[in-house]
Amino acid sequence: MPPKKGGPGGRGAEHELRYGIVRTVSASMARGLTTKDLGAPDLALARRQQEAYVRTLRALGMEVTVLEALDALPDSHFVEDVAVLVRGTAILTRPAADERRGEVALIRPVLETRMPVRELGGRETDRLDGGDVLVSGGRVWIGIGRRTNRRGAELLRQRLREVDPSLGVTLVPFSGCLHLKSGITALAPGRFIADPALRLARPWTGGSVHWLPPAEGTAADVLVANGAILVDAASPSARRLAEEAGGRAIPLDLSEFRKMDGGLTCLSLLY
Ligand code: CIR
């Protein structure tokens, strides 16, 4: 079991990631939520794609724990949505989709053996999905969109201030994508990759934004880890942008997760 203490920072920060938590793809994944019309996912192929993802994280030096599948919860392998890890602390979320609420209680004991765990607080109607939280270079952007609402975002800002008052936190109203990180992630601090489908209520203030061609827009969810940038193998542009940002681009097949609105960051909690 890894030590109780987590490293500083969060995903997208420049510190070394040492641990990963992944949950085996649910046997009922085809019954999960989706906005896409790409057909039913192939469970066996999804599990192979997830195995390649885990192998990649391990090759990058992380000790990865693969939790048992929760077959009654079809989206439970998208572990990113149930907790926000920052500065060695976990903040449990309150996912917007009622179908996904049961996932939080099942990740809690896993996180409690590893780091301090905090509640989001607030009311039942205050909602937050981890996929709406982008951490990079000591800053945090919290998307307010289809899933996370304003109260949920404000509660997370309060919790983050308690964890580290020096973290800069920006609330980002947006539309056009399911989660903020479906639409924009950081290739490096101050350098972002985005889906042109993303509609921001205000111009992005964190640095330069590199827009993907529309046909490759869903590849905006890249995962930066230990000097490498994991990118969707279906997007040559994401690969090129990752290389231009100075990272070693590692393409991974994600076809089955894409059918269910999933991407690279959704599949793990890293610290
Ligand atoms: C959902 O709709 O909640 C899942 N089918 C996909 C969640 C993807 N998670 C993420 O982007 N962080």
mmCIF file of N, CA, C and O and ligand atoms in Angstrom, residues 32-35 74-75 77-78 80-81 97 100 103 129-132 147 178-179 181-182 221 257 260-263 265-267, ligand 1:
data_model
loop_
_atom_site.group_PDB
_atom_site.id
_atom_site.type_symbol
_atom_site.label_atom_id
_atom_site.label_comp_id
_atom_site.label_asym_id
_atom_site.label_seq_id
_atom_site.Cartn_x
_atom_site.Cartn_y
_atom_site.Cartn_z
ATOM 1 N N GLY A 32 -24.061 2.768 -19.893
ATOM 2 C CA GLY A 32 -23.636 4.048 -19.331
ATOM 3 C C GLY A 32 -24.241 5.220 -20.085
ATOM 4 O O GLY A 32 -24.862 5.058 -21.144
ATOM 5 N N LEU A 33 -24.014 6.407 -19.538
ATOM 6 C CA LEU A 33 -24.537 7.628 -20.162
ATOM 7 C C LEU A 33 -23.690 7.981 -21.377
ATOM 8 O O LEU A 33 -22.474 7.796 -21.360
ATOM 9 N N THR A 34 -24.337 8.486 -22.398
ATOM 10 C CA THR A 34 -23.557 9.002 -23.518
ATOM 11 C C THR A 34 -24.363 10.008 -24.329
ATOM 12 O O THR A 34 -25.582 9.915 -24.400
ATOM 13 N N THR A 35 -23.636 10.973 -24.909
ATOM 14 C CA THR A 35 -24.270 11.915 -25.827
ATOM 15 C C THR A 35 -23.917 11.541 -27.269
ATOM 16 O O THR A 35 -24.346 12.198 -28.198
ATOM 17 N N PRO A 74 -22.498 1.388 -14.496
ATOM 18 C CA PRO A 74 -21.917 1.290 -15.848
ATOM 19 C C PRO A 74 -20.860 2.322 -16.193
ATOM 20 O O PRO A 74 -20.071 2.106 -17.105
ATOM 21 N N ASP A 75 -20.802 3.447 -15.459
ATOM 22 C CA ASP A 75 -19.789 4.473 -15.762
ATOM 23 C C ASP A 75 -18.682 4.515 -14.700
ATOM 24 O O ASP A 75 -17.881 5.461 -14.677
ATOM 25 N N HIS A 77 -15.905 3.124 -14.213
ATOM 26 C CA HIS A 77 -14.469 3.130 -14.587
ATOM 27 C C HIS A 77 -13.982 4.550 -14.884
ATOM 28 O O HIS A 77 -12.785 4.776 -14.988
ATOM 29 N N PHE A 78 -14.915 5.511 -15.014
ATOM 30 C CA PHE A 78 -14.499 6.906 -15.236
ATOM 31 C C PHE A 78 -14.235 7.544 -13.865
ATOM 32 O O PHE A 78 -14.959 8.446 -13.416
ATOM 33 N N GLU A 80 -12.191 9.552 -12.617
ATOM 34 C CA GLU A 80 -11.844 10.975 -12.476
ATOM 35 C C GLU A 80 -13.005 11.809 -11.929
ATOM 36 O O GLU A 80 -12.791 12.805 -11.239
ATOM 37 N N ASP A 81 -14.237 11.392 -12.246
ATOM 38 C CA ASP A 81 -15.378 12.256 -11.918
ATOM 39 C C ASP A 81 -15.756 12.262 -10.445
ATOM 40 O O ASP A 81 -16.498 13.137 -10.018
ATOM 41 N N ALA A 97 -24.906 13.481 -12.534
ATOM 42 C CA ALA A 97 -25.811 12.419 -12.981
ATOM 43 C C ALA A 97 -26.181 11.544 -11.783
ATOM 44 O O ALA A 97 -25.299 10.935 -11.168
ATOM 45 N N ARG A 100 -24.720 8.191 -11.266
ATOM 46 C CA ARG A 100 -23.308 8.031 -10.920
ATOM 47 C C ARG A 100 -23.004 8.330 -9.453
ATOM 48 O O ARG A 100 -21.860 8.207 -9.001
ATOM 49 N N GLU A 103 -21.045 5.949 -7.015
ATOM 50 C CA GLU A 103 -19.601 5.700 -7.206
ATOM 51 C C GLU A 103 -18.749 6.371 -6.131
ATOM 52 O O GLU A 103 -17.649 5.915 -5.825
ATOM 53 N N ASP A 129 -18.560 17.475 -11.085
ATOM 54 C CA ASP A 129 -17.915 16.297 -11.690
ATOM 55 C C ASP A 129 -16.415 16.580 -11.792
ATOM 56 O O ASP A 129 -16.021 17.674 -12.244
ATOM 57 N N GLY A 130 -15.590 15.614 -11.455
ATOM 58 C CA GLY A 130 -14.138 15.819 -11.542
ATOM 59 C C GLY A 130 -13.678 16.167 -12.956
ATOM 60 O O GLY A 130 -12.660 16.849 -13.129
ATOM 61 N N GLY A 131 -14.405 15.720 -13.964
ATOM 62 C CA GLY A 131 -14.037 16.023 -15.345
ATOM 63 C C GLY A 131 -14.107 17.501 -15.682
ATOM 64 O O GLY A 131 -13.590 17.932 -16.716
ATOM 65 N N ASP A 132 -14.719 18.277 -14.794
ATOM 66 C CA ASP A 132 -14.791 19.723 -15.009
ATOM 67 C C ASP A 132 -13.661 20.476 -14.309
ATOM 68 O O ASP A 132 -13.678 21.709 -14.278
ATOM 69 N N ARG A 147 -22.763 19.586 -16.457
ATOM 70 C CA ARG A 147 -22.694 18.740 -15.268
ATOM 71 C C ARG A 147 -22.466 19.560 -13.992
ATOM 72 O O ARG A 147 -23.288 19.563 -13.090
ATOM 73 N N LEU A 178 -19.141 17.943 -23.027
ATOM 74 C CA LEU A 178 -19.728 17.382 -21.804
ATOM 75 C C LEU A 178 -19.061 17.943 -20.551
ATOM 76 O O LEU A 178 -19.716 18.471 -19.658
ATOM 77 N N HIS A 179 -17.757 17.787 -20.476
ATOM 78 C CA HIS A 179 -16.982 18.302 -19.341
ATOM 79 C C HIS A 179 -15.988 19.349 -19.836
ATOM 80 O O HIS A 179 -15.605 19.332 -21.011
ATOM 81 N N LYS A 181 -12.880 19.378 -19.348
ATOM 82 C CA LYS A 181 -11.689 18.706 -19.887
ATOM 83 C C LYS A 181 -11.973 17.873 -21.130
ATOM 84 O O LYS A 181 -11.040 17.393 -21.759
ATOM 85 N N SER A 182 -13.268 17.705 -21.491
ATOM 86 C CA SER A 182 -13.531 17.139 -22.828
ATOM 87 C C SER A 182 -13.163 18.187 -23.868
ATOM 88 O O SER A 182 -12.872 17.874 -25.010
ATOM 89 N N ASP A 221 -8.762 16.118 -24.762
ATOM 90 C CA ASP A 221 -8.532 15.596 -23.410
ATOM 91 C C ASP A 221 -7.223 14.792 -23.405
ATOM 92 O O ASP A 221 -7.227 13.577 -23.569
ATOM 93 N N PHE A 257 -14.124 3.930 -25.344
ATOM 94 C CA PHE A 257 -14.475 4.925 -24.317
ATOM 95 C C PHE A 257 -15.081 6.170 -24.952
ATOM 96 O O PHE A 257 -15.973 6.793 -24.386
ATOM 97 N N MET A 260 -18.702 6.397 -25.224
ATOM 98 C CA MET A 260 -19.415 6.708 -23.984
ATOM 99 C C MET A 260 -18.963 8.057 -23.411
ATOM 100 O O MET A 260 -19.056 8.302 -22.213
ATOM 101 N N ASP A 261 -18.426 8.939 -24.277
ATOM 102 C CA ASP A 261 -18.002 10.285 -23.859
ATOM 103 C C ASP A 261 -16.768 10.289 -22.956
ATOM 104 O O ASP A 261 -16.526 11.281 -22.257
ATOM 105 N N GLY A 262 -16.022 9.205 -22.957
ATOM 106 C CA GLY A 262 -14.836 9.154 -22.091
ATOM 107 C C GLY A 262 -13.577 9.522 -22.848
ATOM 108 O O GLY A 262 -13.512 9.433 -24.069
ATOM 109 N N GLY A 263 -12.559 9.951 -22.110
ATOM 110 C CA GLY A 263 -11.271 10.277 -22.712
ATOM 111 C C GLY A 263 -10.139 9.819 -21.804
ATOM 112 O O GLY A 263 -10.348 8.992 -20.901
ATOM 113 N N THR A 265 -8.135 11.437 -19.487
ATOM 114 C CA THR A 265 -8.043 11.797 -18.062
ATOM 115 C C THR A 265 -9.111 11.078 -17.235
ATOM 116 O O THR A 265 -8.891 10.771 -16.070
ATOM 117 N N CYS A 266 -10.257 10.801 -17.868
ATOM 118 C CA CYS A 266 -11.397 10.230 -17.128
ATOM 119 C C CYS A 266 -11.090 8.895 -16.462
ATOM 120 O O CYS A 266 -11.731 8.513 -15.504
ATOM 121 N N LEU A 267 -10.086 8.184 -17.020
ATOM 122 C CA LEU A 267 -9.885 6.790 -16.639
ATOM 123 C C LEU A 267 -8.986 6.597 -15.424
ATOM 124 O O LEU A 267 -8.688 5.462 -15.049
HETATM 125 C C1 CIR B 1 -20.732 10.130 -18.245
HETATM 126 O O1 CIR B 1 -21.523 10.604 -19.060
HETATM 127 O O2 CIR B 1 -20.705 10.505 -17.084
HETATM 128 C C2 CIR B 1 -19.778 9.060 -18.713
HETATM 129 N N1 CIR B 1 -20.389 8.259 -19.727
HETATM 130 C C3 CIR B 1 -18.519 9.680 -19.261
HETATM 131 C C4 CIR B 1 -17.728 10.406 -18.234
HETATM 132 C C5 CIR B 1 -16.443 10.898 -18.771
HETATM 133 N N2 CIR B 1 -15.693 11.529 -17.759
HETATM 134 C C6 CIR B 1 -14.963 12.610 -17.930
HETATM 135 O O3 CIR B 1 -14.937 13.197 -19.015
HETATM 136 N N3 CIR B 1 -14.303 13.054 -16.894
#
